[in-house]
Tab-separated table of C-alpha atoms and ligand atoms in Angstrom:
chain	number	residue	atom	x	y	z
A	1	UNK	CA	-16.970	-4.530	28.408
A	2	UNK	CA	-15.971	-3.429	24.911
A	3	UNK	CA	-12.976	-4.858	23.050
A	4	UNK	CA	-11.620	-1.295	22.892
A	5	UNK	CA	-11.310	-1.290	26.707
A	6	UNK	CA	-8.616	-3.936	26.400
A	7	UNK	CA	-6.599	-2.316	23.624
A	8	UNK	CA	-3.164	-1.941	25.187
A	9	UNK	CA	-1.302	1.170	24.017
A	10	UNK	CA	2.066	-0.016	25.384
A	11	UNK	CA	1.800	-3.451	23.786
A	12	UNK	CA	0.836	-1.988	20.417
A	13	UNK	CA	3.717	0.500	20.582
A	14	UNK	CA	6.213	-2.211	21.548
A	15	UNK	CA	5.122	-4.332	18.601
A	16	UNK	CA	5.926	-1.389	16.290
A	17	UNK	CA	9.334	-1.047	17.977
A	18	UNK	CA	10.002	-4.768	17.494
A	19	UNK	CA	8.940	-4.773	13.843
A	20	UNK	CA	11.002	-1.630	13.121
A	21	UNK	CA	14.146	-3.615	13.957
A	22	UNK	CA	13.468	-5.867	10.944
A	23	UNK	CA	15.040	-3.945	8.091
A	24	UNK	CA	15.823	-1.042	10.409
A	25	UNK	CA	17.878	1.812	8.876
A	26	UNK	CA	20.324	4.188	10.590
A	27	UNK	CA	18.021	7.208	10.205
A	28	UNK	CA	15.162	5.434	11.981
A	29	UNK	CA	13.164	4.117	9.051
A	30	UNK	CA	12.974	0.662	7.487
A	31	UNK	CA	13.932	-1.055	4.264
A	32	UNK	CA	11.691	-4.118	4.263
A	33	UNK	CA	10.841	-4.543	0.616
A	34	UNK	CA	8.431	-7.225	-0.483
A	35	UNK	CA	9.641	-10.835	-0.148
A	36	UNK	CA	13.099	-9.801	1.060
A	37	UNK	CA	14.774	-11.544	4.030
A	38	UNK	CA	13.559	-8.606	6.184
A	39	UNK	CA	9.974	-9.136	5.028
A	40	UNK	CA	10.360	-12.850	5.819
A	41	UNK	CA	11.555	-11.916	9.313
A	42	UNK	CA	8.435	-9.781	9.829
A	43	UNK	CA	6.234	-12.659	8.697
A	44	UNK	CA	8.035	-14.984	11.150
A	45	UNK	CA	7.537	-12.472	13.945
A	46	UNK	CA	3.827	-12.007	13.250
A	47	UNK	CA	3.409	-15.786	13.009
A	48	UNK	CA	5.141	-16.268	16.379
A	49	UNK	CA	2.914	-13.684	18.095
A	50	UNK	CA	-0.149	-15.290	16.525
A	51	UNK	CA	0.884	-18.797	17.588
A	52	UNK	CA	1.395	-17.575	21.164
A	53	UNK	CA	-2.279	-16.475	21.193
A	54	UNK	CA	-3.538	-19.648	19.527
A	55	UNK	CA	-4.580	-17.956	16.277
A	56	UNK	CA	-4.474	-19.852	12.991
A	57	UNK	CA	-1.801	-18.656	10.529
A	58	UNK	CA	-1.776	-19.440	6.808
A	59	UNK	CA	-0.838	-18.044	3.429
A	60	UNK	CA	-2.374	-18.009	-0.047
A	61	UNK	CA	-0.767	-18.628	-3.450
A	62	UNK	CA	0.498	-15.043	-3.984
A	63	UNK	CA	1.904	-14.845	-0.436
A	64	UNK	CA	-0.758	-12.925	1.461
A	65	UNK	CA	-0.476	-13.942	5.127
A	66	UNK	CA	-3.572	-14.450	7.313
A	67	UNK	CA	-3.924	-14.524	11.115
A	68	UNK	CA	-7.365	-15.801	11.977
A	69	UNK	CA	-9.251	-15.782	15.268
A	70	UNK	CA	-11.949	-18.428	15.274
A	71	UNK	CA	-15.630	-17.547	15.372
A	72	UNK	CA	-18.492	-19.413	16.961
A	73	UNK	CA	-19.729	-20.138	13.424
A	74	UNK	CA	-16.501	-21.110	11.723
A	75	UNK	CA	-18.099	-21.397	8.298
A	76	UNK	CA	-19.610	-17.885	8.380
A	77	UNK	CA	-17.859	-15.420	6.043
A	78	UNK	CA	-15.154	-13.753	8.138
A	79	UNK	CA	-14.607	-10.114	8.906
A	80	UNK	CA	-11.268	-9.033	7.429
A	81	UNK	CA	-8.848	-6.335	8.500
A	82	UNK	CA	-5.157	-5.702	7.801
A	83	UNK	CA	-2.743	-3.849	5.552
A	84	UNK	CA	0.869	-4.563	4.498
A	85	UNK	CA	4.267	-5.229	6.111
A	86	UNK	CA	6.512	-4.386	3.151
A	87	UNK	CA	8.049	-0.920	2.970
A	88	UNK	CA	9.538	1.572	0.562
A	89	UNK	CA	13.374	1.312	0.215
A	90	UNK	CA	13.669	4.221	2.648
A	91	UNK	CA	10.281	3.792	4.298
A	92	UNK	CA	8.762	4.585	7.658
A	93	UNK	CA	7.843	2.344	10.558
A	94	UNK	CA	4.065	2.820	10.341
A	95	UNK	CA	3.028	2.781	6.668
A	96	UNK	CA	1.194	-0.533	6.358
A	97	UNK	CA	2.641	-2.111	9.475
A	98	UNK	CA	0.210	-0.073	11.580
A	99	UNK	CA	-2.828	-1.659	9.906
A	100	UNK	CA	-1.485	-5.168	10.509
A	101	UNK	CA	-0.535	-4.483	14.132
A	102	UNK	CA	-3.759	-2.575	14.891
A	103	UNK	CA	-5.702	-5.555	13.544
A	104	UNK	CA	-3.607	-7.933	15.635
A	105	UNK	CA	-4.102	-5.723	18.691
A	106	UNK	CA	-7.860	-5.892	18.115
A	107	UNK	CA	-7.677	-9.699	18.093
A	108	UNK	CA	-5.648	-9.679	21.303
A	109	UNK	CA	-8.079	-7.234	22.914
A	110	UNK	CA	-10.953	-9.568	22.033
A	111	UNK	CA	-9.045	-12.471	23.606
A	112	UNK	CA	-8.261	-10.456	26.724
A	113	UNK	CA	-11.854	-9.340	27.145
A	114	UNK	CA	-13.150	-12.893	26.684
A	115	UNK	CA	-15.459	-11.797	23.868
A	116	UNK	CA	-16.306	-14.530	21.401
A	117	UNK	CA	-17.670	-13.419	18.058
A	118	UNK	CA	-20.075	-15.219	15.789
A	119	UNK	CA	-17.848	-14.785	12.728
A	120	UNK	CA	-14.115	-15.423	12.494
A	121	UNK	CA	-11.935	-12.329	12.190
A	122	UNK	CA	-8.794	-12.479	10.044
A	123	UNK	CA	-5.917	-10.014	9.911
A	124	UNK	CA	-4.378	-10.020	6.434
A	125	UNK	CA	-0.834	-8.879	5.725
A	126	UNK	CA	-1.253	-8.238	1.993
A	127	UNK	CA	1.951	-8.989	0.092
A	128	UNK	CA	3.837	-6.342	-1.932
A	129	UNK	CA	1.657	-3.287	-1.399
A	130	UNK	CA	4.445	-0.812	-2.030
A	131	UNK	CA	5.472	-2.084	-5.440
A	132	UNK	CA	8.969	-0.687	-5.114
A	133	UNK	CA	10.796	-3.956	-5.697
A	134	UNK	CA	8.192	-5.787	-7.807
A	135	UNK	CA	5.668	-3.845	-9.879
A	136	UNK	CA	2.778	-3.297	-9.721
A	137	UNK	CA	2.047	-2.459	-6.100
A	138	UNK	CA	-0.993	-3.562	-4.095
A	139	UNK	CA	-0.241	-6.841	-5.827
A	140	UNK	CA	-1.386	-9.240	-3.104
A	141	UNK	CA	-4.810	-7.683	-2.719
A	142	UNK	CA	-5.189	-7.248	-6.488
A	143	UNK	CA	-4.414	-10.913	-7.187
A	144	UNK	CA	-6.724	-11.927	-4.323
A	145	UNK	CA	-9.431	-9.782	-5.902
A	146	UNK	CA	-8.862	-11.241	-9.385
A	147	UNK	CA	-7.638	-7.925	-10.817
A	148	UNK	CA	-4.216	-9.304	-11.875
A	149	UNK	CA	-3.562	-12.932	-12.924
A	150	UNK	CA	-1.564	-15.012	-10.437
A	151	UNK	CA	0.739	-16.607	-13.013
A	152	UNK	CA	1.895	-13.370	-14.600
A	153	UNK	CA	2.530	-11.816	-11.175
A	154	UNK	CA	4.641	-14.823	-10.083
A	155	UNK	CA	6.702	-14.233	-13.263
A	156	UNK	CA	7.362	-10.534	-12.545
A	157	UNK	CA	11.071	-9.828	-11.960
A	158	UNK	CA	12.858	-7.278	-9.804
A	159	UNK	CA	15.735	-5.143	-11.067
A	160	UNK	CA	18.210	-7.968	-10.426
A	161	UNK	CA	16.127	-10.317	-12.584
A	162	UNK	CA	14.769	-12.369	-9.691
A	163	UNK	CA	11.287	-13.799	-10.282
A	164	UNK	CA	8.661	-12.963	-7.699
A	165	UNK	CA	7.713	-16.649	-7.526
A	166	UNK	CA	11.288	-17.539	-6.553
A	167	UNK	CA	11.426	-14.756	-3.949
A	168	UNK	CA	8.131	-16.047	-2.537
A	169	UNK	CA	9.502	-19.602	-2.325
A	170	UNK	CA	12.570	-18.297	-0.456
A	171	UNK	CA	10.335	-16.274	1.850
A	172	UNK	CA	8.214	-19.323	2.641
A	173	UNK	CA	11.362	-21.379	3.298
A	174	UNK	CA	12.541	-18.723	5.776
A	175	UNK	CA	9.083	-18.150	7.293
A	176	UNK	CA	7.121	-21.358	6.769
A	177	UNK	CA	3.343	-21.461	7.030
A	178	UNK	CA	0.485	-23.562	5.720
A	179	UNK	CA	-0.443	-22.403	2.217
A	180	UNK	CA	-4.041	-22.832	1.087
A	181	UNK	CA	-4.911	-23.294	-2.561
A	182	UNK	CA	-6.881	-20.554	-4.272
A	183	UNK	CA	-8.333	-17.304	-3.011
A	184	UNK	CA	-11.355	-17.200	-0.729
A	185	UNK	CA	-13.190	-13.964	-1.520
A	186	UNK	CA	-16.077	-14.599	0.841
A	187	UNK	CA	-16.016	-11.968	3.555
A	188	UNK	CA	-18.592	-10.082	5.569
A	189	UNK	CA	-16.742	-6.739	5.747
A	190	UNK	CA	-13.207	-5.318	5.516
A	191	UNK	CA	-11.728	-2.430	7.494
A	192	UNK	CA	-8.123	-1.280	7.043
A	193	UNK	CA	-6.396	0.995	9.540
A	194	UNK	CA	-3.537	3.177	8.251
A	195	UNK	CA	-1.625	6.332	9.098
A	196	UNK	CA	-3.008	9.234	7.076
A	197	UNK	CA	0.283	9.957	5.231
A	198	UNK	CA	-0.936	13.531	4.810
A	199	UNK	CA	-1.252	16.581	7.055
A	200	UNK	CA	-5.005	17.077	7.512
A	201	UNK	CA	-5.779	15.210	10.747
A	202	UNK	CA	-2.891	16.841	12.570
A	203	UNK	CA	-3.886	20.285	11.282
A	204	UNK	CA	-7.518	19.790	12.338
A	205	UNK	CA	-6.621	18.273	15.713
A	206	UNK	CA	-8.539	15.086	14.892
A	207	UNK	CA	-7.612	11.649	16.248
A	208	UNK	CA	-9.547	9.696	13.631
A	209	UNK	CA	-10.021	10.041	9.882
A	210	UNK	CA	-13.226	8.428	8.668
A	211	UNK	CA	-12.146	7.500	5.157
A	212	UNK	CA	-14.807	7.910	2.486
A	213	UNK	CA	-12.854	6.652	-0.526
A	214	UNK	CA	-9.529	6.526	-2.393
A	215	UNK	CA	-8.564	8.570	-5.427
A	216	UNK	CA	-7.961	6.678	-8.660
A	217	UNK	CA	-4.437	6.092	-9.928
A	218	UNK	CA	-2.545	5.153	-13.050
A	219	UNK	CA	1.056	4.017	-13.487
A	220	UNK	CA	3.035	4.161	-16.716
A	221	UNK	CA	6.537	3.352	-17.875
A	222	UNK	CA	8.140	5.447	-20.605
A	223	UNK	CA	11.158	4.361	-22.636
A	224	UNK	CA	13.029	6.851	-24.798
A	225	UNK	CA	15.547	5.415	-27.243
A	226	UNK	CA	18.167	7.423	-29.105
A	227	UNK	CA	21.667	6.589	-30.217
A	228	UNK	CA	24.799	6.243	-28.104
A	229	UNK	CA	27.638	8.381	-29.406
A	230	UNK	CA	31.010	9.838	-28.434
A	231	UNK	CA	30.645	12.907	-26.203
A	232	UNK	CA	33.763	14.545	-27.604
A	233	UNK	CA	33.225	14.111	-31.319
A	234	UNK	CA	29.501	14.042	-32.082
A	235	UNK	CA	28.006	17.444	-32.979
A	236	UNK	CA	24.901	18.272	-30.933
A	237	UNK	CA	22.798	18.851	-34.017
A	238	UNK	CA	23.123	15.214	-35.183
A	239	UNK	CA	22.754	13.577	-31.792
A	240	UNK	CA	19.846	11.412	-30.732
A	241	UNK	CA	20.363	12.137	-27.039
A	242	UNK	CA	17.800	10.145	-25.062
A	243	UNK	CA	18.321	12.230	-21.924
A	244	UNK	CA	17.685	15.563	-23.640
A	245	UNK	CA	14.521	14.110	-25.187
A	246	UNK	CA	13.401	12.649	-21.859
A	247	UNK	CA	13.797	16.019	-20.147
A	248	UNK	CA	11.633	17.656	-22.839
A	249	UNK	CA	9.066	14.871	-22.475
A	250	UNK	CA	8.855	15.286	-18.687
A	251	UNK	CA	8.510	19.069	-19.057
A	252	UNK	CA	5.726	18.617	-21.618
A	253	UNK	CA	3.976	16.148	-19.327
A	254	UNK	CA	4.213	18.598	-16.428
A	255	UNK	CA	2.506	21.247	-18.597
A	256	UNK	CA	-0.135	18.682	-19.648
A	257	UNK	CA	-0.811	17.792	-15.997
A	258	UNK	CA	-0.757	21.372	-14.687
A	259	UNK	CA	-3.745	21.977	-12.430
A	260	UNK	CA	-4.330	25.410	-10.868
A	261	UNK	CA	-6.431	23.704	-8.173
A	262	UNK	CA	-3.462	21.418	-7.224
A	263	UNK	CA	-5.647	18.316	-7.161
A	264	UNK	CA	-3.784	16.395	-9.883
A	265	UNK	CA	-0.937	14.261	-8.514
A	266	UNK	CA	1.804	13.675	-11.115
A	267	UNK	CA	5.135	12.094	-10.128
A	268	UNK	CA	8.174	10.843	-12.024
A	269	UNK	CA	9.753	8.747	-9.269
A	270	UNK	CA	12.231	6.635	-11.200
A	271	UNK	CA	14.450	8.006	-13.959
A	272	UNK	CA	17.200	5.795	-15.330
A	273	UNK	CA	19.691	6.856	-17.969
A	274	UNK	CA	21.878	4.390	-19.868
A	275	UNK	CA	24.705	3.633	-20.290
A	276	UNK	CA	25.405	6.159	-17.514
A	277	UNK	CA	28.896	7.033	-18.669
A	278	UNK	CA	30.121	10.660	-18.512
A	279	UNK	CA	31.567	10.613	-22.013
A	280	UNK	CA	28.845	8.714	-23.874
A	281	UNK	CA	25.721	10.431	-25.218
A	282	UNK	CA	22.851	8.629	-23.451
A	283	UNK	CA	21.143	6.105	-25.708
A	284	UNK	CA	18.260	5.166	-23.475
A	285	UNK	CA	16.111	6.602	-20.683
A	286	UNK	CA	13.497	4.709	-18.737
A	287	UNK	CA	11.151	6.527	-16.382
A	288	UNK	CA	7.920	5.953	-14.480
A	289	UNK	CA	4.769	8.052	-14.170
A	290	UNK	CA	2.445	7.904	-11.168
A	291	UNK	CA	-0.735	9.904	-11.884
A	292	UNK	CA	-3.702	10.213	-9.496
A	293	UNK	CA	-7.004	12.074	-9.275
A	294	UNK	CA	-10.303	11.515	-7.452
A	295	UNK	CA	-12.379	12.021	-10.627
A	296	UNK	CA	-12.621	9.159	-13.135
A	297	UNK	CA	-13.298	11.642	-15.960
A	298	UNK	CA	-10.107	13.606	-15.275
A	299	UNK	CA	-8.121	10.369	-15.032
A	300	UNK	CA	-9.426	9.278	-18.423
A	301	UNK	CA	-8.870	12.676	-20.067
A	302	UNK	CA	-5.370	13.469	-18.765
A	303	UNK	CA	-4.193	9.849	-18.682
A	304	UNK	CA	-5.508	9.341	-22.202
A	305	UNK	CA	-3.346	12.234	-23.414
A	306	UNK	CA	-0.019	10.949	-22.071
A	307	UNK	CA	0.975	8.914	-25.102
A	308	UNK	CA	0.292	11.809	-27.503
A	309	UNK	CA	2.267	14.288	-25.358
A	310	UNK	CA	5.218	11.895	-25.122
A	311	UNK	CA	5.269	11.229	-28.876
A	312	UNK	CA	5.059	14.948	-29.679
A	313	UNK	CA	7.939	15.976	-27.431
A	314	UNK	CA	10.503	13.187	-27.877
A	315	UNK	CA	12.421	15.069	-30.609
A	316	UNK	CA	14.721	12.852	-32.685
A	317	UNK	CA	14.288	9.863	-30.350
A	318	UNK	CA	11.631	7.180	-30.352
A	319	UNK	CA	9.383	6.779	-27.329
A	320	UNK	CA	7.158	4.007	-26.076
A	321	UNK	CA	4.582	4.324	-23.284
A	322	UNK	CA	3.113	1.372	-21.390
A	323	UNK	CA	0.238	1.657	-18.949
A	324	UNK	CA	1.026	-0.673	-16.031
A	325	UNK	CA	-2.010	-0.062	-13.819
A	326	UNK	CA	-5.296	1.808	-13.988
A	327	UNK	CA	-7.205	1.713	-10.718
A	328	UNK	CA	-10.565	3.491	-10.633
A	329	UNK	CA	-11.464	5.778	-7.710
A	330	UNK	CA	-12.910	3.835	-4.763
A	331	UNK	CA	-16.028	4.867	-2.864
A	332	UNK	CA	-16.327	3.056	0.466
A	333	UNK	CA	-19.530	1.425	1.671
A	334	UNK	CA	-21.658	4.066	3.444
A	335	UNK	CA	-22.566	1.605	6.182
A	336	UNK	CA	-18.904	0.915	7.025
A	337	UNK	CA	-18.103	4.634	6.832
A	338	UNK	CA	-20.995	5.302	9.227
A	339	UNK	CA	-19.867	2.526	11.575
A	340	UNK	CA	-16.318	3.925	11.818
A	341	UNK	CA	-17.746	7.389	12.549
A	342	UNK	CA	-20.174	6.007	15.168
A	343	UNK	CA	-17.492	4.010	17.002
A	344	UNK	CA	-15.137	7.011	17.038
A	345	UNK	CA	-17.969	9.156	18.444
A	346	UNK	CA	-18.823	6.526	21.080
A	347	UNK	CA	-15.199	6.597	22.225
A	348	UNK	CA	-15.275	10.406	22.392
A	349	UNK	CA	-12.633	10.759	19.656
A	350	UNK	CA	-12.535	13.867	17.461
A	351	UNK	CA	-12.993	12.704	13.881
A	352	UNK	CA	-13.486	13.947	10.351
A	353	UNK	CA	-14.546	12.470	7.031
A	354	UNK	CA	-11.813	12.479	4.402
A	355	UNK	CA	-10.784	10.813	1.140
A	356	UNK	CA	-7.442	9.017	0.848
A	357	UNK	CA	-4.753	10.455	-1.399
A	358	UNK	CA	-2.581	7.351	-1.029
A	359	UNK	CA	-3.483	3.993	-2.492
A	360	UNK	CA	-4.280	1.096	-0.193
A	361	UNK	CA	-5.106	-2.586	-0.436
A	362	UNK	CA	-8.686	-1.641	0.454
A	363	UNK	CA	-9.171	-0.432	-3.130
A	364	UNK	CA	-8.874	-4.002	-4.425
A	365	UNK	CA	-11.060	-5.408	-1.641
A	366	UNK	CA	-13.893	-2.864	-1.892
A	367	UNK	CA	-15.292	-4.147	-5.235
A	368	UNK	CA	-15.994	-7.505	-3.564
A	369	UNK	CA	-17.867	-6.454	-0.440
A	370	UNK	CA	-18.433	-3.767	2.199
A	371	UNK	CA	-15.126	-2.030	2.939
A	372	UNK	CA	-13.791	1.045	4.675
A	373	UNK	CA	-10.715	2.525	6.328
A	374	UNK	CA	-9.652	4.276	9.524
A	375	UNK	CA	-6.879	6.909	9.426
A	376	UNK	CA	-4.784	8.127	12.348
A	377	UNK	CA	-2.521	11.204	12.235
A	378	UNK	CA	1.191	11.107	11.510
A	379	UNK	CA	3.647	13.898	12.176
A	380	UNK	CA	3.518	16.649	9.523
A	381	UNK	CA	1.903	14.123	7.220
A	382	UNK	CA	5.360	12.866	6.271
A	383	UNK	CA	5.415	9.336	4.817
A	384	UNK	CA	7.497	7.357	2.306
A	385	UNK	CA	10.317	8.863	4.343
A	386	UNK	CA	12.389	7.445	7.175
A	387	UNK	CA	11.270	10.374	9.328
A	388	UNK	CA	7.655	9.113	9.352
A	389	UNK	CA	6.399	9.388	12.965
A	390	UNK	CA	3.194	8.713	14.895
A	391	UNK	CA	2.201	9.008	18.555
A	392	UNK	CA	1.439	5.922	20.653
A	393	UNK	CA	-1.857	7.434	21.843
A	394	UNK	CA	-3.043	8.075	18.280
A	395	UNK	CA	-2.116	4.558	17.173
A	396	UNK	CA	-4.035	3.140	20.134
A	397	UNK	CA	-7.068	5.349	19.443
A	398	UNK	CA	-7.325	3.983	15.901
A	399	UNK	CA	-6.947	0.425	17.194
A	400	UNK	CA	-9.804	1.059	19.664
A	401	UNK	CA	-12.119	2.227	16.907
A	402	UNK	CA	-11.057	-0.756	14.800
A	403	UNK	CA	-11.616	-3.237	17.653
A	404	UNK	CA	-15.163	-2.000	18.264
A	405	UNK	CA	-16.019	-1.968	14.552
A	406	UNK	CA	-14.701	-5.518	14.093
A	407	UNK	CA	-16.611	-6.781	17.132
A	408	UNK	CA	-19.884	-5.370	15.883
A	409	UNK	CA	-19.400	-6.641	12.344
A	410	UNK	CA	-18.316	-10.081	13.530
A	411	UNK	CA	-21.493	-10.465	15.547
A	412	UNK	CA	-23.807	-9.673	12.637
B	1	GLV	C1	1.007	3.485	-1.645
B	1	GLV	O1	2.042	3.432	-1.025
B	1	GLV	C2	0.782	4.494	-2.637
B	1	GLV	O2	1.676	4.674	-3.478
B	1	GLV	O3	-0.244	5.169	-2.583
B	2	MN	MN1	0.608	1.796	3.008
B	3	MN	MN1	3.345	3.232	1.160
């Protein structure tokens, strides 16, 4: 018997239905931002399911949550799997949550098939992957990996001024668990399951994406400062209108990032204008840049030019640019990539190799040991949208591949 034989499509689907109620939105999506009461409810729910199966549940100092199935050799470095339970403000039901629930389903399938593994297997719900409430995203895995310092991340504030450390304390009060000190980076292998969030698997009729790597990404904030003035009296030629400058800056950046091959990903996702009064010339604009590319050289060249382009196009206003994150492209371990492909083949599942356009916690895990990912299709590739949809059979297929990969790795 293989663990995959005991993956239960109905149970896995029902768990998604149950989790989607936590932060559920009228249009069918979820708003379960990091360390919110809804996120705490999801942590409580996962903890309750884990306790019912006798799995150990604990957290670490940044708030990553672990569900661990014991191994025969408890001190052997564990096999890790997982993803995230936080969502975008108008997010879908599967982004992140699928990787946590697929990992949990794999643990349950191992229990149900009576398979004991040499190594422990832990499902990790990495905290704050989305980075919509607290920046930067993929924070839990990055702090775990030593890429961002714990103390400065606990001091990060959301738009209401709340410190992440205080939101974490409230979350732990609402969803208590044992918290270990420090970060244990010993692991044998890591595999993260995720919906593709793009259209390729569906278009190719493939059940499984064998993920070869993740494109690199950079985030910036830009602040344009001008001078507030009366909209009725101030001649245009003497204004320092921060909004007009910001529009010119964004247009110049779009020209700078133009790529006839359409490989460059350039997004201004937040654009805030102050004071936001109809009859006051805007004095300040704050906006974000999300820039991604698979090639480290292109990231360095185009990313390195952002500050110059901003300064040259801000007109009479002053502009400051801050780079918030710079994550290099990830290449997954060929052995893990091969294992995912082999297990998909053994299960008779159509599969294809593909890179990931989206960022994932796996990019902060991969520098520390063998890592890889499994993608399953989602409808029209739509994600970061309440309409995000996936089929129960596809979710189960990915969980089957994951269960067989984890079993093999945990017996090495
Ligand atoms: C993750 O959600 C990303 O922005 O790629
Ligand atoms: Mn995700
Ligand atoms: Mn996401």
